[in-house]
XYZ file of C-alpha atoms in Angstrom:
703
model
C -6.167 -37.543 13.080
C -8.299 -41.165 14.005
C -9.468 -43.327 11.070
C -11.431 -46.226 11.484
C -9.799 -50.068 10.001
C -10.208 -49.792 6.109
C -9.126 -46.856 5.597
C -5.673 -45.647 4.230
C -3.852 -43.400 5.782
C -4.779 -40.553 3.253
C -2.504 -37.508 5.386
C 0.768 -38.627 2.783
C -2.157 -38.647 -0.500
C -2.278 -34.819 1.112
C -1.645 -32.235 -1.483
C 1.239 -29.523 -0.878
C -0.061 -27.361 -2.239
C -3.070 -26.506 0.147
C -1.644 -25.009 2.932
C 1.935 -23.867 0.310
C -1.140 -21.305 -1.854
C -3.173 -20.397 1.912
C 1.453 -19.600 3.119
C 2.713 -17.333 0.192
C -0.829 -15.464 -0.061
C -0.329 -14.645 3.770
C 3.088 -13.857 3.515
C 3.078 -13.334 -0.265
C 0.691 -9.812 1.496
C 3.333 -8.860 4.581
C 6.108 -8.873 1.460
C 4.346 -6.307 -0.573
C 3.780 -4.311 2.279
C 7.041 -3.894 3.302
C 8.550 -3.685 -0.008
C 5.434 -1.114 -0.023
C 7.107 0.371 2.869
C 9.684 0.780 2.276
C 8.679 2.165 -1.777
C 6.699 4.639 -0.167
C 10.131 6.240 1.825
C 11.505 6.064 -1.270
C 8.866 8.294 -3.856
C 8.725 10.633 -0.479
C 12.340 10.938 -0.240
C 12.227 11.601 -4.204
C 9.519 14.298 -4.372
C 11.314 15.325 -1.136
C 14.246 16.322 -3.317
C 12.421 16.960 -6.061
C 10.768 20.082 -3.740
C 14.208 20.919 -1.856
C 16.009 21.324 -5.443
C 13.197 23.122 -6.496
C 13.375 25.855 -3.545
C 16.979 25.627 -3.329
C 17.076 27.104 -6.551
C 14.061 30.085 -5.723
C 15.912 30.702 -2.504
C 19.395 30.654 -4.718
C 17.640 33.323 -6.938
C 16.280 35.124 -4.270
C 19.697 35.161 -2.316
C 21.303 36.527 -5.486
C 17.881 38.820 -6.189
C 18.454 40.283 -2.670
C 22.396 40.264 -2.825
C 22.210 42.673 -5.537
C 19.482 44.815 -4.894
C 21.640 45.210 -1.388
C 25.068 46.170 -4.073
C 23.015 48.707 -6.221
C 21.804 50.135 -2.821
C 23.967 53.173 -1.913
C 25.316 51.189 1.183
C 26.248 48.066 -1.116
C 27.949 50.377 -3.812
C 30.041 51.677 -0.773
C 31.260 48.458 0.534
C 32.220 48.030 -3.615
C 34.142 51.689 -3.999
C 36.097 50.126 -0.080
C 36.864 46.658 -0.631
C 39.285 46.369 2.202
C 37.832 48.699 4.140
C 36.935 44.772 6.501
C 40.897 44.076 6.666
C 42.011 46.572 8.353
C 41.147 48.008 11.457
C 38.133 50.409 12.232
C 40.433 53.090 14.332
C 42.468 55.296 13.223
C 39.493 55.497 10.836
C 40.163 56.335 7.173
C 38.284 57.800 5.376
C 36.643 55.939 2.845
C 35.054 56.763 -0.946
C 31.336 57.796 -1.293
C 29.033 56.664 -4.015
C 28.057 60.710 -3.938
C 30.111 62.719 -6.179
C 30.538 64.743 -2.996
C 27.950 65.783 0.494
C 26.105 68.805 0.300
C 27.370 69.469 4.873
C 26.168 72.720 5.267
C 22.042 71.279 5.042
C 21.432 68.840 8.455
C 18.595 67.365 6.536
C 20.689 66.613 3.266
C 23.749 65.518 4.729
C 21.723 63.086 7.590
C 20.738 61.329 4.239
C 23.092 61.041 2.221
C 25.671 58.867 5.087
C 22.750 57.120 5.812
C 21.992 56.149 2.759
C 25.589 55.366 1.921
C 25.894 53.785 5.419
C 29.553 55.160 6.417
C 29.007 56.220 9.474
C 31.417 53.818 11.857
C 29.401 53.283 15.218
C 30.538 53.970 18.723
C 29.478 51.964 22.015
C 27.481 54.712 23.232
C 26.501 55.497 20.598
C 28.262 58.319 18.682
C 28.469 57.935 14.917
C 31.417 59.458 13.077
C 31.613 58.592 8.930
C 34.890 60.150 7.472
C 34.878 60.007 3.370
C 35.710 61.756 -0.293
C 33.574 62.695 -2.812
C 33.777 59.740 -5.765
C 34.184 62.876 -8.025
C 37.424 64.622 -7.756
C 35.915 67.889 -9.999
C 33.901 68.473 -7.113
C 36.977 69.487 -4.533
C 39.743 67.750 -2.739
C 38.278 67.089 0.323
C 37.772 64.703 3.485
C 33.851 64.925 4.794
C 33.181 63.734 9.434
C 30.006 63.437 9.538
C 28.462 61.930 12.869
C 26.262 62.808 16.413
C 26.918 62.135 19.571
C 25.187 63.168 22.684
C 26.022 65.712 25.341
C 24.468 68.416 27.562
C 24.085 71.630 26.442
C 26.566 73.290 23.908
C 28.263 76.388 25.560
C 29.484 78.915 22.459
C 32.706 80.868 22.199
C 31.151 84.463 22.716
C 32.420 87.226 20.129
C 35.455 88.928 20.246
C 37.445 86.024 22.445
C 40.066 84.260 21.421
C 40.598 81.488 24.086
C 38.428 78.659 22.935
C 38.896 77.060 26.307
C 35.674 78.981 27.532
C 33.407 76.737 24.821
C 32.809 73.765 23.480
C 34.939 72.261 20.240
C 36.527 69.877 17.718
C 39.462 69.098 17.140
C 40.585 67.201 13.061
C 43.976 66.083 13.070
C 44.468 64.410 9.345
C 47.813 62.479 8.949
C 48.967 61.051 4.799
C 52.554 60.954 3.178
C 54.088 61.794 6.267
C 52.389 65.271 6.363
C 49.850 65.664 9.136
C 47.344 68.897 9.466
C 45.263 69.654 13.191
C 42.109 72.016 13.223
C 40.716 73.196 16.181
C 37.273 74.055 16.254
C 35.427 75.488 18.143
C 31.461 75.640 18.618
C 29.344 79.311 17.082
C 25.992 79.372 17.562
C 22.866 80.438 19.416
C 19.884 78.658 20.471
C 16.339 79.276 19.437
C 12.890 79.546 20.798
C 12.466 75.814 21.133
C 16.472 75.146 23.245
C 17.644 73.316 19.665
C 20.932 75.233 18.803
C 22.554 75.597 15.792
C 25.987 77.144 14.550
C 29.164 77.198 12.651
C 32.857 75.495 13.327
C 35.361 77.486 12.762
C 38.244 76.379 12.475
C 41.924 77.605 12.982
C 44.844 75.604 12.198
C 46.988 74.456 15.258
C 50.263 73.384 15.317
C 52.354 70.507 16.898
C 52.939 72.152 20.531
C 49.411 73.358 20.186
C 50.252 77.003 19.218
C 46.878 78.719 16.853
C 46.721 80.579 13.753
C 45.645 83.717 14.398
C 42.883 83.431 11.511
C 40.452 80.439 11.187
C 41.456 78.377 7.868
C 39.004 79.903 5.039
C 38.299 76.319 3.063
C 37.703 74.170 6.369
C 33.870 74.636 6.809
C 31.447 73.081 9.286
C 28.352 73.090 11.488
C 27.152 71.684 14.881
C 23.623 71.725 15.647
C 21.840 70.316 18.756
C 18.231 68.391 19.334
C 15.743 70.793 21.867
C 14.976 67.079 23.287
C 16.883 64.883 25.985
C 18.372 61.899 24.645
C 15.275 58.737 25.663
C 12.641 61.231 27.478
C 15.057 62.185 29.952
C 14.070 66.013 31.253
C 16.631 68.315 33.684
C 17.561 72.108 32.418
C 21.040 69.725 31.375
C 19.788 65.913 29.983
C 22.163 65.008 27.041
C 20.817 66.269 23.866
C 21.663 64.998 20.110
C 24.526 66.985 18.526
C 25.358 66.699 15.227
C 28.094 67.745 13.235
C 29.530 68.427 9.449
C 32.830 68.868 9.370
C 34.542 69.380 5.895
C 38.953 69.446 5.640
C 40.419 71.100 2.678
C 43.408 68.704 2.140
C 46.178 70.700 0.087
C 47.750 67.635 -1.737
C 44.547 66.532 -3.506
C 44.026 70.320 -4.785
C 48.087 70.455 -5.840
C 47.245 66.405 -7.373
C 43.963 68.361 -9.095
C 45.490 70.909 -10.607
C 48.844 69.510 -12.022
C 47.372 66.865 -13.022
C 43.693 67.369 -14.096
C 43.153 64.745 -17.190
C 45.531 61.680 -15.908
C 44.466 61.769 -11.872
C 44.001 58.970 -10.306
C 40.552 58.919 -8.231
C 40.183 57.991 -5.500
C 44.078 57.897 -4.089
C 45.650 54.580 -3.967
C 47.362 55.681 -0.715
C 43.703 56.380 0.785
C 43.313 53.505 3.004
C 46.665 54.911 4.629
C 45.263 57.822 5.485
C 44.572 58.097 9.013
C 41.932 60.970 10.327
C 41.524 61.524 13.892
C 38.148 63.970 15.125
C 37.479 64.773 18.762
C 34.603 66.681 20.491
C 36.019 68.303 23.673
C 34.107 70.156 26.261
C 34.762 73.638 28.123
C 36.209 71.817 30.956
C 39.323 70.163 28.477
C 36.478 66.449 28.342
C 37.203 64.496 25.919
C 33.126 64.433 25.278
C 33.841 62.113 21.937
C 36.674 59.731 20.570
C 37.025 58.263 17.238
C 39.947 56.559 17.726
C 37.381 54.847 21.036
C 38.208 50.747 21.295
C 34.335 49.888 20.576
C 34.299 51.059 17.125
C 31.676 49.060 14.860
C 32.897 49.082 11.038
C 29.823 49.891 8.435
C 28.997 47.824 5.830
C 31.507 45.510 3.785
C 31.317 43.339 1.282
C 32.058 40.157 4.208
C 28.615 41.018 5.584
C 27.611 39.679 1.991
C 28.907 36.510 3.028
C 25.813 35.194 5.952
C 23.757 34.766 2.897
C 25.020 32.605 1.041
C 25.068 28.538 2.469
C 26.653 26.079 2.441
C 28.837 25.794 -0.799
C 27.882 28.577 -2.454
C 30.267 31.033 -3.881
C 30.364 34.625 -4.823
C 32.517 36.358 -6.792
C 33.120 40.160 -7.026
C 35.361 42.337 -9.322
C 35.607 45.123 -10.913
C 35.487 45.447 -14.507
C 38.346 48.003 -15.837
C 39.975 47.953 -19.791
C 42.508 45.563 -18.669
C 40.236 42.693 -17.770
C 39.154 41.778 -14.366
C 40.461 42.521 -10.919
C 38.799 40.645 -8.520
C 37.583 42.211 -4.905
C 35.904 39.724 -2.958
C 35.411 35.354 -3.202
C 32.805 34.335 -0.174
C 32.118 31.219 0.670
C 29.262 30.232 3.203
C 30.352 28.159 5.852
C 29.039 25.382 7.254
C 26.588 24.805 9.503
C 28.607 25.205 13.515
C 28.493 22.347 15.464
C 28.032 19.724 13.274
C 28.747 16.178 15.182
C 30.478 13.568 12.992
C 28.146 11.693 10.922
C 27.132 8.349 12.496
C 26.870 4.874 9.810
C 23.386 5.559 9.357
C 23.886 9.135 8.654
C 26.083 8.028 6.372
C 23.865 5.241 4.790
C 21.287 7.156 4.256
C 23.439 9.963 2.911
C 24.428 7.464 0.378
C 20.578 6.907 -0.524
C 19.714 9.698 -1.106
C 22.404 11.161 -3.595
C 21.453 7.679 -5.287
C 17.764 9.362 -6.049
C 17.882 10.910 -9.589
C 15.845 13.487 -9.170
C 16.055 15.770 -13.426
C 17.890 18.377 -14.046
C 19.741 18.203 -10.748
C 23.360 17.597 -12.210
C 23.071 20.734 -13.862
C 25.769 24.026 -12.161
C 23.848 26.969 -10.364
C 25.141 30.483 -11.578
C 23.681 33.262 -11.827
C 25.549 36.828 -12.884
C 25.143 40.578 -12.792
C 26.010 43.778 -13.313
C 26.386 46.882 -10.833
C 26.889 50.242 -11.817
C 28.645 52.731 -9.687
C 29.865 56.556 -10.051
C 33.147 54.637 -10.300
C 32.708 51.565 -12.677
C 30.882 48.235 -13.786
C 31.269 45.689 -10.730
C 30.792 42.311 -12.047
C 28.780 39.839 -9.209
C 28.751 35.596 -10.065
C 26.950 33.653 -7.585
C 27.510 29.534 -8.237
C 24.974 27.358 -6.144
C 26.120 23.669 -4.993
C 22.919 21.883 -4.697
C 24.600 19.176 -2.859
C 23.246 20.560 0.266
C 19.679 20.277 -1.192
C 21.444 15.743 0.153
C 22.465 17.223 3.356
C 20.363 18.983 4.290
C 17.350 15.863 2.952
C 19.705 13.233 4.545
C 20.063 15.138 7.739
C 16.015 14.493 7.366
C 16.244 11.338 6.016
C 17.737 9.564 9.060
C 14.900 10.570 11.075
C 12.842 9.000 8.994
C 14.934 5.709 8.451
C 14.327 5.405 12.018
C 10.580 5.803 11.071
C 10.195 2.928 8.844
C 12.339 0.295 10.558
C 10.199 0.623 13.076
C 6.882 0.250 10.250
C 9.267 -3.021 9.015
C 9.655 -4.382 12.810
C 6.073 -3.884 12.994
C 5.152 -5.854 9.836
C 7.598 -8.314 10.874
C 6.431 -9.123 14.574
C 2.670 -8.723 12.796
C 3.641 -11.505 10.062
C 4.803 -14.038 13.111
C 2.438 -13.158 14.875
C -0.220 -14.517 12.328
C 1.813 -16.882 11.354
C 2.222 -18.945 14.421
C -1.663 -17.824 15.629
C -3.924 -18.084 12.571
C -1.976 -19.922 9.772
C -0.578 -22.565 10.806
C -3.860 -23.495 12.893
C -5.284 -23.763 9.636
C -3.000 -25.225 7.696
C -3.700 -28.177 10.125
C -6.886 -27.996 10.152
C -6.677 -27.627 5.759
C -4.744 -30.953 5.863
C -7.430 -32.626 8.470
C -10.239 -31.712 6.424
C -8.693 -32.890 2.989
C -8.348 -36.347 5.158
C -11.597 -35.900 5.557
C -13.169 -35.308 2.138
C -11.031 -39.113 1.634
C -13.027 -40.328 4.019
C -16.319 -39.334 3.104
C -16.220 -40.194 -0.850
C -14.875 -43.350 0.709
C -18.871 -43.755 2.776
C -20.147 -42.449 -0.538
C -17.867 -45.521 -2.700
C -20.087 -47.721 0.149
C -17.798 -48.577 2.679
C -19.158 -48.843 5.857
C -16.354 -47.433 8.542
C -16.866 -43.994 9.334
C -14.397 -40.754 9.866
C -13.750 -39.071 12.879
C -12.302 -35.702 12.574
C -8.882 -35.111 15.741
C -9.634 -30.803 16.492
C -8.757 -31.041 20.427
C -5.860 -29.275 19.626
C -6.777 -26.967 17.827
C -10.234 -25.826 20.051
C -10.626 -22.654 21.468
C -12.516 -18.534 22.159
C -11.841 -17.669 18.814
C -13.162 -17.560 15.271
C -10.692 -20.838 13.862
C -11.203 -22.768 17.303
C -15.146 -22.095 16.410
C -14.677 -23.203 13.445
C -13.033 -26.385 14.112
C -15.375 -27.323 16.489
C -18.069 -26.820 13.900
C -16.119 -29.283 11.590
C -16.217 -31.872 14.427
C -20.038 -31.871 15.144
C -20.263 -30.975 11.018
C -18.974 -34.531 10.312
C -20.632 -36.303 13.147
C -23.823 -35.262 11.150
C -21.917 -36.145 7.274
C -22.178 -40.187 8.714
C -25.132 -40.346 9.276
C -26.365 -38.167 6.386
C -24.242 -40.462 4.299
C -25.558 -43.497 5.835
C -29.542 -41.873 5.008
C -28.230 -40.948 0.773
C -27.096 -44.391 0.404
C -30.409 -46.143 1.452
C -32.287 -43.330 -0.171
C -30.245 -44.094 -3.452
C -30.453 -47.917 -3.468
C -34.510 -46.818 -2.945
C -34.337 -45.004 -5.752
C -32.289 -47.732 -8.404
C -35.088 -49.824 -7.595
C -37.981 -47.516 -8.388
C -35.916 -46.900 -12.029
C -35.653 -50.372 -12.289
C -39.768 -50.808 -11.341
C -40.482 -47.849 -13.734
C -38.766 -48.545 -16.677
C -39.891 -52.667 -16.613
C -43.290 -52.042 -16.621
C -43.160 -49.281 -19.792
C -41.509 -51.843 -22.118
C -43.617 -54.020 -21.477
C -46.876 -51.182 -23.185
C -43.946 -49.748 -25.444
C -43.110 -53.495 -27.209
C -47.192 -53.755 -27.402
C -47.513 -50.568 -28.671
C -45.083 -51.079 -32.147
C -46.329 -53.963 -32.711
C -49.565 -52.616 -33.970
C -47.590 -50.021 -35.546
C -44.822 -52.236 -37.158
C -44.273 -50.190 -39.862
C -41.303 -47.133 -40.847
C -43.471 -44.759 -42.845
C -45.746 -45.071 -39.486
C -45.366 -41.930 -37.913
C -45.997 -43.207 -34.869
C -43.837 -46.502 -35.314
C -40.549 -43.259 -34.718
C -41.529 -41.744 -31.761
C -41.889 -44.997 -30.544
C -38.715 -46.157 -31.384
C -38.181 -42.570 -29.270
C -39.853 -43.612 -26.660
C -38.377 -46.531 -26.441
C -34.517 -45.956 -26.758
C -35.131 -43.121 -23.749
C -37.127 -45.230 -21.595
C -33.235 -48.151 -21.979
C -31.340 -44.880 -20.965
C -32.661 -43.422 -17.914
C -33.618 -47.919 -16.573
C -31.400 -48.729 -13.812
C -29.787 -45.410 -13.322
C -29.623 -43.362 -10.201
C -29.897 -40.161 -11.210
C -30.875 -38.275 -15.111
C -27.832 -36.935 -15.098
C -25.968 -39.980 -14.968
C -28.388 -41.614 -17.984
C -27.846 -39.286 -20.137
C -24.065 -39.218 -19.645
C -23.581 -43.215 -19.702
C -25.076 -42.918 -22.937
C -23.566 -44.625 -26.074
C -24.689 -43.101 -29.038
C -24.651 -45.483 -32.630
C -22.803 -42.557 -34.203
C -23.578 -43.021 -38.351
C -23.348 -41.318 -41.056
C -26.870 -39.473 -41.789
C -28.671 -36.953 -44.572
C -29.237 -33.415 -42.364
C -30.542 -31.711 -45.296
C -33.730 -34.752 -45.655
C -33.182 -35.151 -41.896
C -34.101 -31.819 -41.286
C -37.459 -31.463 -43.828
C -38.788 -34.899 -42.176
C -38.340 -33.121 -38.891
C -39.895 -29.874 -40.631
C -43.151 -31.844 -41.471
C -43.711 -33.578 -38.858
C -43.523 -30.785 -36.017
C -46.743 -30.101 -36.144
C -47.910 -33.868 -34.947
C -45.441 -32.577 -32.216
C -47.627 -29.180 -31.512
C -45.629 -27.378 -32.587
C -47.129 -25.029 -35.585
C -45.146 -23.001 -39.061
C -41.896 -24.377 -39.001
C -40.449 -23.513 -41.893
C -37.208 -24.538 -43.641
C -35.788 -24.879 -47.262
C -34.462 -27.263 -48.034
C -30.306 -27.235 -50.099
C -31.655 -28.698 -52.777
C -29.092 -31.670 -51.989
C -27.995 -34.385 -50.006
C -25.555 -33.465 -46.681
C -24.044 -36.113 -44.899
C -23.146 -35.800 -41.370
C -22.328 -37.572 -38.522
C -25.152 -38.721 -35.685
C -27.875 -40.885 -34.795
C -31.487 -39.897 -36.223
C -33.299 -40.677 -32.931
C -30.929 -38.516 -30.969
C -30.153 -35.206 -32.715
C -33.838 -35.427 -33.261
C -34.560 -35.587 -29.516
C -32.016 -32.696 -30.006
C -33.736 -30.302 -32.539
C -37.636 -31.083 -30.836
C -35.768 -30.363 -28.078
C -34.549 -26.280 -29.371
C -37.586 -25.989 -31.825
C -40.040 -26.813 -28.236
C -37.662 -23.954 -26.688
C -38.348 -21.660 -29.002
C -42.208 -22.590 -29.582
C -42.778 -21.053 -25.939
C -40.578 -18.090 -26.212
C -41.757 -17.484 -29.787
C -44.732 -14.124 -30.776
C -48.233 -15.765 -31.728
C -47.669 -15.180 -35.091
C -43.903 -15.523 -36.046
C -42.566 -18.735 -37.602
C -39.516 -20.366 -36.553
C -36.386 -21.379 -38.911
C -34.263 -23.806 -40.144
C -31.189 -22.745 -41.459
C -28.461 -25.456 -42.586
C -24.970 -23.646 -43.303
C -21.886 -25.770 -44.301
C -18.559 -24.164 -42.796
C -14.783 -25.570 -42.871
C -15.252 -26.949 -39.738
C -18.828 -29.167 -40.990
C -22.493 -28.310 -41.300
C -24.100 -25.354 -39.046
C -28.258 -25.788 -38.186
C -28.868 -22.728 -37.361
C -32.574 -22.135 -35.687
C -33.893 -19.359 -35.250
C -37.135 -17.683 -33.529
C -38.426 -14.446 -32.379
C -39.017 -13.425 -29.391
C -37.046 -11.741 -26.206
C -33.170 -12.092 -26.036
C -31.622 -14.260 -23.198
C -30.908 -12.789 -20.335
C -26.999 -12.249 -20.164
C -26.371 -14.126 -16.609
C -27.700 -17.117 -18.280
C -26.999 -17.358 -21.628
C -24.084 -18.987 -20.813
C -25.558 -21.706 -18.492
C -28.839 -21.963 -20.321
C -27.401 -25.568 -21.388
C -26.023 -26.944 -17.448
C -28.736 -29.161 -16.063
C -31.156 -27.353 -14.062
C -30.504 -23.769 -15.103
C -33.904 -22.395 -16.511
C -35.755 -18.428 -16.293
C -38.928 -20.180 -14.200
C -37.876 -22.527 -12.150
C -38.212 -22.035 -8.751
C -41.029 -19.024 -9.858
C -44.379 -19.461 -8.141
C -46.141 -20.958 -10.768
C -44.095 -22.096 -13.075
C -44.845 -25.097 -15.224
C -43.145 -28.858 -12.992
C -42.478 -29.855 -16.858
C -39.385 -26.735 -17.083
C -37.203 -28.820 -15.040
C -34.116 -27.058 -17.391
C -33.576 -30.573 -18.611
C -34.319 -30.491 -22.601
C -31.098 -28.646 -23.519
C -28.609 -30.245 -20.856
C -29.878 -33.076 -22.928
C -28.853 -31.484 -26.139
C -25.547 -30.705 -24.673
C -24.868 -34.066 -23.981
C -26.314 -35.411 -27.001
C -24.815 -32.973 -29.477
C -21.539 -33.706 -27.138
C -21.321 -37.451 -27.633
C -22.287 -37.457 -32.311
C -19.193 -35.007 -31.907
C -20.740 -31.607 -31.741
C -21.018 -28.534 -30.410
C -24.374 -26.527 -29.590
C -24.494 -22.232 -29.327
C -26.726 -20.146 -27.998
C -27.333 -16.450 -29.174
C -28.703 -13.490 -28.748
C -28.856 -11.715 -32.663
C -28.943 -7.990 -32.614
C -31.777 -7.755 -35.291
C -33.864 -9.769 -32.927
C -34.679 -12.790 -32.079
C -32.604 -16.311 -30.621
C -30.525 -18.526 -32.721
C -29.023 -21.988 -31.283
C -26.541 -23.143 -34.450
C -25.809 -26.746 -34.328
C -22.217 -27.766 -35.439
C -21.674 -31.491 -36.484
C -19.230 -33.067 -37.894
C -19.069 -34.123 -41.025
C -19.655 -37.847 -42.428
């Protein structure tokens, strides 16, 4: 910045708070933006944690209901009644306890429905199935049921009266238990109906270890075999594979003996049930094996371990059988962790720690759900325990991804702040400092200095808004130099004019005072007021400076007598119907009689302008703790809210600037009122009355 001679180095005098406020504002905005970003991320994560906890609880309840529903189904009851099926090899087959007392094996529809509902069938790779089971009620007889199906060509029955069983399809069954073995060979005896479907008996003959057969069939061995008329998978041909379904009831003498000997103390199901081995084969007439229950591709039926995939990581399912002597635990399953999970990075651990610190109501409460499943062989207790930490793990993975977005947003905020700081704030700071120095120089010019102020903005010029603003300020400063010179000339001319006007008015006033010398003459008082006003304005550059520079001779004044005198003389000033009720006793205040009369007269003229015709102006005197209040009230419209606090400023008037407005209403009278009241140690206030009209309250100090 270049200064001409005579101007001080105001760069050192500049207040640092001008650029500091701007920088604090910009930096504060970006800090708040960064904090808002972090707070928003925290709020979102907390909301997600609450939603995740709520969803986990709902899912936990659904998981429990799903497990209970599956266990109450015959398939689930089968798993409860046979908790050790998954702990042993699938083949050779072991009998399982059915959730039914027995099977109506003679009826294909009923036996199919019972086996499918219980889900006891072992599945084989070629589509064959086999269910080996016992009933839940020993009183239904000591039998083992073998129910299954396979696909083969047209069945060949054994002709009546033929002893050679190798000419027909047949079923061979072997049961081994407690060191004994039973073998049966059952040929198919049946025929086809008109639809091509076949149905017939399986007549069982006891078979010795060397293959010798008994002459007579076993009476309690019962079996049926059915073959569909339709080919499997839409195939065609005379000898296409067709679905075969069979149902066999095997008599077990040991079960019968125990039932008769220990009818009341019989333990059912047998404790060694999982050590009973059953082997079933279906043989063709050629001797080829169509189905073998010991083939290796067997899949076990539904078991309790199959409930484990329903559990989330951290959840625990406990199943126990209730008994007279307490509970016997059957299974304790825990949810598996997500396979293939990588080792968490430092960022994952940081976000996980952040998630754990987010407080959510009810998060620390343990989740435990219990239920009871009733079966034909007793009551089973289910206890499902949840782990809400899985919510943290799930949300932590989401937060790790969201965190990078937040970091990117914070980085963008920092870059934006740096760009604005370098491109805008720094230039604004320089321009502000130089503009403040220019202001100091302009004030020096107004004080009478003949020096000029120059604004060097060569380094700030540019094609953007700040560059244009800096160039415009430099051009405006050139005009300021010219305007200041013209202002100095105009001020000097006005000052000379005021001197001339004051000189020409003072002489006639002196002559008029000589013509009206008596204090009792009303004209004398008004002439004195005119003389004081001329002295106030004489030699001043502006009316505001004149009134503000006036010194009033404040003395003790009887305000009661003063107001009575003003009310009596008001008609001489063109203000009629001014009413004042005397207080009846002197009341001394601090003031100047002429200045206070100017104050009251200005307020009365203001009231005269706005009061409705025929309404009086009331003068009221009230003594308060701080002094004496003179209240001047008139009826009329209220003061607008936008002007009620500004009407005592110079030049403020509701009529100022309006077309056709009276030039005398320049907004000067109430400014004089406030100025004179302040110089007398008093105050003035305007207020709109609720009952109507406007009141001006002049508060004077007691003398």
